[in-house]
CSV table of N, CA and C in Angstrom, one decimal:
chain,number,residue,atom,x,y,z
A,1,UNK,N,14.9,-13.2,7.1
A,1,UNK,CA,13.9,-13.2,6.1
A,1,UNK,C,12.5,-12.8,6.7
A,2,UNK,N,11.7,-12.1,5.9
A,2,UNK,CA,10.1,-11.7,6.4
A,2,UNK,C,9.3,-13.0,5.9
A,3,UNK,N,7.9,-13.0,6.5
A,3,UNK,CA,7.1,-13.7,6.4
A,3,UNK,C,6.7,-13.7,4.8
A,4,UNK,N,6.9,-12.4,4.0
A,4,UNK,CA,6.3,-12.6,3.1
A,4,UNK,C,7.8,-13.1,2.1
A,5,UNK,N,8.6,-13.3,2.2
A,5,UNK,CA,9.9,-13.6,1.2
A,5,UNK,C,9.6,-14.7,2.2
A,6,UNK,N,9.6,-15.7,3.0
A,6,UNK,CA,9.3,-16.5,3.3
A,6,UNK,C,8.3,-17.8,2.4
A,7,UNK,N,7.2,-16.8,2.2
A,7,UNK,CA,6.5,-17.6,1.9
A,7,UNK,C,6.5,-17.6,0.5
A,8,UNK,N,6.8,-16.8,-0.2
A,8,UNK,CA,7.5,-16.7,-2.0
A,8,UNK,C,8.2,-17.6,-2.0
A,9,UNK,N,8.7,-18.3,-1.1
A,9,UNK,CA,10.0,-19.1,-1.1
A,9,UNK,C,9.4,-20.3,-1.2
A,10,UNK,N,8.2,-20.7,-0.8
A,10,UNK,CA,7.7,-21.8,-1.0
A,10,UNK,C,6.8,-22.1,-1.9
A,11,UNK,N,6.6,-21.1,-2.8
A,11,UNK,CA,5.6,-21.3,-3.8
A,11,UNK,C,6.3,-22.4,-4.7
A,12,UNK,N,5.8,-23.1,-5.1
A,12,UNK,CA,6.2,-24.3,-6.1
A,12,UNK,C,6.6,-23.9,-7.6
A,13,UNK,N,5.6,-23.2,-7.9
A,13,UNK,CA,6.1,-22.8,-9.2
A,13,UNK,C,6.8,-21.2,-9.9
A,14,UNK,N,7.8,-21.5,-10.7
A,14,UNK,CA,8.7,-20.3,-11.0
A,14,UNK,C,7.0,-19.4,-11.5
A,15,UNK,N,8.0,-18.1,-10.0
A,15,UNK,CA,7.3,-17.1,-10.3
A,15,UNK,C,7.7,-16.1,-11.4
A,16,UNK,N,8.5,-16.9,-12.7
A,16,UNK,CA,9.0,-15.8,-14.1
A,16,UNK,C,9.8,-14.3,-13.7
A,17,UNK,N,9.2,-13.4,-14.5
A,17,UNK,CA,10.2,-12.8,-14.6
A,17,UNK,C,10.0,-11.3,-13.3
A,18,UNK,N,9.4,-11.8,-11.9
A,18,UNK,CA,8.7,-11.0,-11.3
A,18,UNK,C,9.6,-10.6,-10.7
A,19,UNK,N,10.6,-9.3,-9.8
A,19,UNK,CA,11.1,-9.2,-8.8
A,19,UNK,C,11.1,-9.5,-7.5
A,20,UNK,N,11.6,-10.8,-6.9
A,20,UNK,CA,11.1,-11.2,-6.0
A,20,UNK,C,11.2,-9.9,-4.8
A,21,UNK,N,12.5,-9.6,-5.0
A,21,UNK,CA,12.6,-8.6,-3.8
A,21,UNK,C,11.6,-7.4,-3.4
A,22,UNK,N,11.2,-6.8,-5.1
A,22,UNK,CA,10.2,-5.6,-5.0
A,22,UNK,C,9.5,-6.4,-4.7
A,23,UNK,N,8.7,-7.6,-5.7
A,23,UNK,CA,7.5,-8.3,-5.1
A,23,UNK,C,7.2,-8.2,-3.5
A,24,UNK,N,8.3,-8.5,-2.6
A,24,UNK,CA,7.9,-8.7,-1.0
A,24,UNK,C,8.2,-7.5,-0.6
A,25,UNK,N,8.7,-6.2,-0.8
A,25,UNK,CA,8.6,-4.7,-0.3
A,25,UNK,C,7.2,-4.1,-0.6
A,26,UNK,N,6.8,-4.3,-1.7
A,26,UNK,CA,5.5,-3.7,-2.3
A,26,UNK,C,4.3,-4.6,-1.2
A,27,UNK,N,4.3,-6.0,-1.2
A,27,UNK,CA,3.4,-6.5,-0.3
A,27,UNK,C,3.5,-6.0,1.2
A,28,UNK,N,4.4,-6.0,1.8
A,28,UNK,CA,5.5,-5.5,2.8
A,28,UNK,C,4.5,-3.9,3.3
A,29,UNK,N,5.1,-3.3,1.9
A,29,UNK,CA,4.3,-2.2,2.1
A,29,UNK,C,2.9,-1.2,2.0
A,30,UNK,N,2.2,-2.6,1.3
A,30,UNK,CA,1.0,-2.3,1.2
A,30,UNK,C,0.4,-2.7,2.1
A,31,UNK,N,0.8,-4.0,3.3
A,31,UNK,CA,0.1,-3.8,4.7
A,31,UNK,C,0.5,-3.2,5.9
A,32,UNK,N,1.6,-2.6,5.4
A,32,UNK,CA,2.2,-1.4,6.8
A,32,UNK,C,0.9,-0.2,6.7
A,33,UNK,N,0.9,0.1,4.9
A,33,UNK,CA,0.1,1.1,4.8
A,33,UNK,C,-1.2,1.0,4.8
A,34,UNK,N,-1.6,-0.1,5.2
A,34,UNK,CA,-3.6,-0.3,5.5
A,34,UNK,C,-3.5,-0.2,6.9
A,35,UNK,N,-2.2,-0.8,7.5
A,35,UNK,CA,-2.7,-0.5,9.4
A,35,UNK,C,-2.4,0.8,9.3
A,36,UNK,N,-1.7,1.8,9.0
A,36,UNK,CA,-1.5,3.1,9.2
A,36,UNK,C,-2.4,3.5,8.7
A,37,UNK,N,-3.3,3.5,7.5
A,37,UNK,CA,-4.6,4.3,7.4
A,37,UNK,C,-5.4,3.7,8.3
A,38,UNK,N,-5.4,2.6,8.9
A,38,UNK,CA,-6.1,1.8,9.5
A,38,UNK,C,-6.6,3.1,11.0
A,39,UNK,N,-5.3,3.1,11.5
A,39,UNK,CA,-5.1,3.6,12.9
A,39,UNK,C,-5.4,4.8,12.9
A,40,UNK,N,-4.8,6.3,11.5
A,40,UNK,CA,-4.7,6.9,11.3
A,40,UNK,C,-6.2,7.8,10.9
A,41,UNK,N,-7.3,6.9,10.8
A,41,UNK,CA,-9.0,6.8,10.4
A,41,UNK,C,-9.6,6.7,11.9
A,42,UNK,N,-9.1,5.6,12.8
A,42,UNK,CA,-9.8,5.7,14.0
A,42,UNK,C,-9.1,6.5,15.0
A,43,UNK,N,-7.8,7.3,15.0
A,43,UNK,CA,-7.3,8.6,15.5
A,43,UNK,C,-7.7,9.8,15.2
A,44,UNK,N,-8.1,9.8,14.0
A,44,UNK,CA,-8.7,11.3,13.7
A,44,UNK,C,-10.4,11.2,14.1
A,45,UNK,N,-10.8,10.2,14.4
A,45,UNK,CA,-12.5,9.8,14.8
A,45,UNK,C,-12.1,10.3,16.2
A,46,UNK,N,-11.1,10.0,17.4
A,46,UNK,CA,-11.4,10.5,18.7
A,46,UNK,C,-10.7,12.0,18.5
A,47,UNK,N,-10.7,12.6,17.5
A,47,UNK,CA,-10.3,13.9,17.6
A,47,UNK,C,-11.6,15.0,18.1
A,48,UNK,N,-11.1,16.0,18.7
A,48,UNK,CA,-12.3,16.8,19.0
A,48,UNK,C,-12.9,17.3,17.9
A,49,UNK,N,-12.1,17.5,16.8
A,49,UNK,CA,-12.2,18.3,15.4
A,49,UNK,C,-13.3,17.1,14.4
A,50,UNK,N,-13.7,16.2,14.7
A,50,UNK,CA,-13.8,15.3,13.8
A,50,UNK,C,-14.6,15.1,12.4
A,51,UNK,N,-15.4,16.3,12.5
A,51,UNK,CA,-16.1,16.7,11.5
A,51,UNK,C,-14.8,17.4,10.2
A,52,UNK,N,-14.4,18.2,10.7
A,52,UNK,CA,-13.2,18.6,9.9
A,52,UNK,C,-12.4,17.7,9.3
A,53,UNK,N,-12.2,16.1,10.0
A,53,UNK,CA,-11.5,15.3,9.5
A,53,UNK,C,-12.0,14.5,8.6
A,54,UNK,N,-13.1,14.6,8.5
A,54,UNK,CA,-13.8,13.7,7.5
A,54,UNK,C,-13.5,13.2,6.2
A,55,UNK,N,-13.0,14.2,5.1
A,55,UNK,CA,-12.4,13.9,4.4
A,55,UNK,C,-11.4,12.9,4.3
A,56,UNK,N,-10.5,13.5,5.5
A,56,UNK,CA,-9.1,12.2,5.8
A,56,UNK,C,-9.4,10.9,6.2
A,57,UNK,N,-10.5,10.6,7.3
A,57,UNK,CA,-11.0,9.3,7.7
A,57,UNK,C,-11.4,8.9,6.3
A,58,UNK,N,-12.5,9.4,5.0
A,58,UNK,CA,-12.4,8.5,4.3
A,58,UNK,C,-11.6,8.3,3.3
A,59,UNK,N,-10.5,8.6,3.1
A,59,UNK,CA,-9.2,8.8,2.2
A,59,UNK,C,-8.6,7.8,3.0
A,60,UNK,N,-8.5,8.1,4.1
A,60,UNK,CA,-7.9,6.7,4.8
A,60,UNK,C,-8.6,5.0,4.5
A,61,UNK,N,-9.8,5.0,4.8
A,61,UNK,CA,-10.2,4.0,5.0
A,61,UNK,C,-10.6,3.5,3.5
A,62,UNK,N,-10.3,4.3,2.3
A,62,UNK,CA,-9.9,3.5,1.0
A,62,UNK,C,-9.1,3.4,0.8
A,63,UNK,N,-8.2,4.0,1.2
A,63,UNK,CA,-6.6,3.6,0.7
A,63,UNK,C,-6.4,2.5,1.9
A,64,UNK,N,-6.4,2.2,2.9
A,64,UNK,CA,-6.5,0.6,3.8
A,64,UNK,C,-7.2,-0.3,3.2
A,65,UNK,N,-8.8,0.1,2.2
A,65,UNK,CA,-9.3,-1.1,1.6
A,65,UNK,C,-8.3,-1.3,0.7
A,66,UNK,N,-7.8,-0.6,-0.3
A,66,UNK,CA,-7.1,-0.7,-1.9
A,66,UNK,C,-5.5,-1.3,-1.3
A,67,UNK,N,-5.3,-1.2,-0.7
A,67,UNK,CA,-3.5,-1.7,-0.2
A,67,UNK,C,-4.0,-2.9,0.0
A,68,UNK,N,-5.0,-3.4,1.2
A,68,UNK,CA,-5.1,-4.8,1.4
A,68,UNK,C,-5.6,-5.4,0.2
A,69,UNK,N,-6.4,-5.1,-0.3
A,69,UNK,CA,-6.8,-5.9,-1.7
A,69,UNK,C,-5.4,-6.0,-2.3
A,70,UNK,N,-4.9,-5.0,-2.9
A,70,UNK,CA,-3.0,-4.8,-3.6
A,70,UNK,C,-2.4,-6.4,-3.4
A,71,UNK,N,-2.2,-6.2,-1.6
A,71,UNK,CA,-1.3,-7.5,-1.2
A,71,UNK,C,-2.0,-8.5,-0.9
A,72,UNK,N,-3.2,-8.4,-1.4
A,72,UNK,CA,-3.9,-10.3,-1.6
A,72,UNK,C,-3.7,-10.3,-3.2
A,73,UNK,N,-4.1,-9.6,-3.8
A,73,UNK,CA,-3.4,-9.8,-5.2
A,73,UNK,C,-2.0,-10.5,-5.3
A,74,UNK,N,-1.3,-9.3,-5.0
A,74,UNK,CA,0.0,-9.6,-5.2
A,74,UNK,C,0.9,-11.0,-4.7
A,75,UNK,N,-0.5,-11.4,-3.5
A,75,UNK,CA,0.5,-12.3,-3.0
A,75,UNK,C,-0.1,-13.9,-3.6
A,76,UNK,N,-1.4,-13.8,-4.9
A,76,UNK,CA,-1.3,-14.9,-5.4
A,76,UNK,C,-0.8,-15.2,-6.9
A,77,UNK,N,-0.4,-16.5,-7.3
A,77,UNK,CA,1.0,-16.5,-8.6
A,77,UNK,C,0.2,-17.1,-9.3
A,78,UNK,N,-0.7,-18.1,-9.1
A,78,UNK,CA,-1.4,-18.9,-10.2
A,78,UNK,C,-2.8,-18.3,-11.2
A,79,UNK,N,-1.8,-18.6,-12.2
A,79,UNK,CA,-3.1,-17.7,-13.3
A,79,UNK,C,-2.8,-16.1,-13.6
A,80,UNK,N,-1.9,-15.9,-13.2
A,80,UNK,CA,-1.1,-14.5,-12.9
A,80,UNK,C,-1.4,-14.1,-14.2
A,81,UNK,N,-1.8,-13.0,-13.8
A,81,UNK,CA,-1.8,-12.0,-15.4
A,81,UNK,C,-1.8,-10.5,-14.8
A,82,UNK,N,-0.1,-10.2,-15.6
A,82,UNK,CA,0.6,-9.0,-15.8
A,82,UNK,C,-0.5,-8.0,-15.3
A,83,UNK,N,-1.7,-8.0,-16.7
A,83,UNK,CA,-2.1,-7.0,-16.7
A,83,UNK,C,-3.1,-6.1,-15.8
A,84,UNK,N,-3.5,-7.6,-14.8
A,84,UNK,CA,-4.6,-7.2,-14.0
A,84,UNK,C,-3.5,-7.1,-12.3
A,85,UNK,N,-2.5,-7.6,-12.2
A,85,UNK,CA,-1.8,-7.1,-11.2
A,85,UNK,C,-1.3,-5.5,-12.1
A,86,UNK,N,-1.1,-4.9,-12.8
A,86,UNK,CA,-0.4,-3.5,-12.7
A,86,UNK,C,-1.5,-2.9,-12.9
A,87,UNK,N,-2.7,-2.9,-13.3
A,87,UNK,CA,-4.3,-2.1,-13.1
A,87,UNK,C,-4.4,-2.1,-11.4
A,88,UNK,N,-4.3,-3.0,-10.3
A,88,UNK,CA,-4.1,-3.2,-9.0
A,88,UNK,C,-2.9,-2.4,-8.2
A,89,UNK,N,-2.3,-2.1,-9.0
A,89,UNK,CA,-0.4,-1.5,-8.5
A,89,UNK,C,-1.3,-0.1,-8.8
A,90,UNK,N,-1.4,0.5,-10.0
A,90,UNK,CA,-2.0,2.0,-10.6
A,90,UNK,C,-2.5,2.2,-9.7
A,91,UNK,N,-4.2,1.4,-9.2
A,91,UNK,CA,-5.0,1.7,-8.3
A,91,UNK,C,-4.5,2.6,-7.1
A,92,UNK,N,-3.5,1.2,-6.6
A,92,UNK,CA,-3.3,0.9,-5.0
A,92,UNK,C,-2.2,2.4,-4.8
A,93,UNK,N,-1.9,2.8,-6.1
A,93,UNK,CA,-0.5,3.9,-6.1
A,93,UNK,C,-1.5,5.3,-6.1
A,94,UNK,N,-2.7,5.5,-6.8
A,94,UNK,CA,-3.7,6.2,-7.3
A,94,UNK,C,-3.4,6.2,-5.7
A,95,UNK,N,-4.6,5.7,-4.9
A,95,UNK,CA,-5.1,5.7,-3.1
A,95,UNK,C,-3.9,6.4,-2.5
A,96,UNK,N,-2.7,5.9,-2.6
A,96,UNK,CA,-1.7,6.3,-1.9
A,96,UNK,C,-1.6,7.4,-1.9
A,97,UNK,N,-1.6,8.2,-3.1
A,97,UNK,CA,-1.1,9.5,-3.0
A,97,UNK,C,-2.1,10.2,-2.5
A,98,UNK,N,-3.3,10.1,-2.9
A,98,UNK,CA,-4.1,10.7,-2.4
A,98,UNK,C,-4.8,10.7,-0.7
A,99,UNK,N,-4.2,9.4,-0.6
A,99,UNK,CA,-3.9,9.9,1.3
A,99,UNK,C,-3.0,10.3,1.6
A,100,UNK,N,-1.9,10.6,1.0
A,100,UNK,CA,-0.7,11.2,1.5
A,100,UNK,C,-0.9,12.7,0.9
A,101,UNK,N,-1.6,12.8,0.1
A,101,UNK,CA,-2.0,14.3,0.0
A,101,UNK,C,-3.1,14.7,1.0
A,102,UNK,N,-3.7,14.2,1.5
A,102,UNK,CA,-5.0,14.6,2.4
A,102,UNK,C,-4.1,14.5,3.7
A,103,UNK,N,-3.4,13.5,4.3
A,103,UNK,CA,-2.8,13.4,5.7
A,103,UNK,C,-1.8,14.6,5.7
A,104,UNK,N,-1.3,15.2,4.6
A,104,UNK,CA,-0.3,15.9,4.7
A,104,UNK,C,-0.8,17.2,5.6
A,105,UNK,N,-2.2,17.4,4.4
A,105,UNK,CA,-2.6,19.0,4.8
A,105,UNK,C,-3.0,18.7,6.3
A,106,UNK,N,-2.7,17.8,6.9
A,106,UNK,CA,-3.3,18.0,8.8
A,106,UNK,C,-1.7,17.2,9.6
A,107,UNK,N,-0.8,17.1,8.9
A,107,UNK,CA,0.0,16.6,9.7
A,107,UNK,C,1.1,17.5,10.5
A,108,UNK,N,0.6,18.6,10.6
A,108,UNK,CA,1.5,19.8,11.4
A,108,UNK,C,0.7,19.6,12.6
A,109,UNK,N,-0.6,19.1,13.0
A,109,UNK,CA,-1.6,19.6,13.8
A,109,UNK,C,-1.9,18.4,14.5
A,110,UNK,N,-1.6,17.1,14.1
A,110,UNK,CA,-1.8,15.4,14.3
A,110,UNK,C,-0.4,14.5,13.3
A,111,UNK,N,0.0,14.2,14.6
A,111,UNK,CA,1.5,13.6,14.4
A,111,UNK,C,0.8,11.9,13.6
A,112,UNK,N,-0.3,11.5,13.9
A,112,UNK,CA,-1.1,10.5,13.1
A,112,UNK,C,-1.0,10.5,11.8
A,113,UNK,N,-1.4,11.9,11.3
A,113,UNK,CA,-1.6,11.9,9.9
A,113,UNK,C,-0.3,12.4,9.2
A,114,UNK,N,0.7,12.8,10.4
A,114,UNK,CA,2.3,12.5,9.3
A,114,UNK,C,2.7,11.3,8.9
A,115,UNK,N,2.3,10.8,10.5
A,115,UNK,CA,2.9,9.0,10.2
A,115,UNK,C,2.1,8.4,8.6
A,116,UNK,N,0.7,8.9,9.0
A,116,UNK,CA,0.5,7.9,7.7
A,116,UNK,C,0.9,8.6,6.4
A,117,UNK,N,0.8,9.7,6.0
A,117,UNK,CA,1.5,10.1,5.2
A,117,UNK,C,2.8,9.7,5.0
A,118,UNK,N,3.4,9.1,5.8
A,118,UNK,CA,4.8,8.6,5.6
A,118,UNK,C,4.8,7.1,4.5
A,119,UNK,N,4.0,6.4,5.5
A,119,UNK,CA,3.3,4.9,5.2
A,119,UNK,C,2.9,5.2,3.7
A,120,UNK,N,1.9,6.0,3.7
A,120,UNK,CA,1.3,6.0,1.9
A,120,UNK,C,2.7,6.7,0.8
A,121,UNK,N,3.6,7.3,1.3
A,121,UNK,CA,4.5,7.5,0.4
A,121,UNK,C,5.1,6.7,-0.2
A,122,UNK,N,5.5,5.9,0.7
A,122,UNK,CA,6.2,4.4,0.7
A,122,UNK,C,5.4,3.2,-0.1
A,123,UNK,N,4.2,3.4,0.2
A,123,UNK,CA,3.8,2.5,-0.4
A,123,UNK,C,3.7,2.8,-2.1
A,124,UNK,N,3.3,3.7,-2.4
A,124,UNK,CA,2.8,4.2,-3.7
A,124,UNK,C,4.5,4.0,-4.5
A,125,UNK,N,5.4,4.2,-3.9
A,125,UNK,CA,7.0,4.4,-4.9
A,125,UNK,C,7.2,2.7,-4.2
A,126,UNK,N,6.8,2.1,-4.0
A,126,UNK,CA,6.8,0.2,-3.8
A,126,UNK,C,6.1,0.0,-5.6
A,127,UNK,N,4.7,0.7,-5.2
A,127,UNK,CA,4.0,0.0,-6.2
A,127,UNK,C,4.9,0.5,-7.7
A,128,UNK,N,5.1,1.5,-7.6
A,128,UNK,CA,5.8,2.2,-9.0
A,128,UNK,C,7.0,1.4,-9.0
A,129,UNK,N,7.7,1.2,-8.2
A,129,UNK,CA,9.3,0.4,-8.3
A,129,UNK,C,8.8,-1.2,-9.3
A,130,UNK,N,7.5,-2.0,-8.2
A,130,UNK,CA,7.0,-2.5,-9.2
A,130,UNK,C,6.7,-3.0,-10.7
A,131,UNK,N,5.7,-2.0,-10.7
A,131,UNK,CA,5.0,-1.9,-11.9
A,131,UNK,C,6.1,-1.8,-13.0
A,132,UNK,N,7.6,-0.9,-12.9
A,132,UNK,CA,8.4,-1.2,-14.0
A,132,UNK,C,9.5,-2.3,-13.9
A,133,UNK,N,9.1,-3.8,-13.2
A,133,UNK,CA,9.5,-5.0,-13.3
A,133,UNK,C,8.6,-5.7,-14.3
A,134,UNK,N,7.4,-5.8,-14.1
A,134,UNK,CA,6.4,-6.5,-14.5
A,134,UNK,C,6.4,-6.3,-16.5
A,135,UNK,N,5.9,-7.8,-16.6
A,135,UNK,CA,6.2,-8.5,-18.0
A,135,UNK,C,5.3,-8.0,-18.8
């Protein structure tokens, strides 16, 4: 078991009709993908090129803010409302692609920005897998 199906496991009250499993992949994967933009923002900063990277450092470093926000959302149950967790999912899926479109166009040239492009793919088809559980 992961820390985060762990600790779903202790929440006291029925979390309804939510998938637990996506629930803890989607959180799972919205903090793999904030340290990969994380890393992937201060790798392209020691690049020689760094001015050229600009764009992607900040595509990174909102899609790391919108993921972590995602999985503090996601990972609280009381007072839960459907509608403001899947505005949160849209968002956090919004960011994803859009760093996985910006890491793409440099990941022939920086093996960094394949990785995260990998990270943001994954995350964004978590959040979608998601979003069509939800009540």
């Amino acid at each position: 078991m992961t820390k985060v199906r762990d600790m779903l496991a202790t929440y006291p009250a029925d979390l309804g009709q939510v998938d637990r499993d996506r629930l803890t992949r989607c959180v799972e994967e919205c903090i793999a993908c904030a340290q990969a933009c994380t890393a992937c923002a201060d790798a392209c900063l020691s690049e020689g090129m760094v001015g050229e990277l600009a764009k992607c450092i900040r595509t990174d470093m909102d899609c790391a803010d919108v993921c972590n926000t995602t999985a503090s959302v996601l990972s609280r149950h009381t007072g839960y409302d459907a509608h403001v967790t899947r505005a949160v999912l849209m968002a956090c899926a919004t960011a994803c692609k859009a760093c996985a479109d910006e890491c793409s166009a440099h990941a022939d040239t920086h093996e960094h920005c394949r990785l995260c492009a990998e990270a943001c793919r994954s995350c964004e088809q978590a959040c979608y897998d998601l979003i069509q559980t939800l009540g």
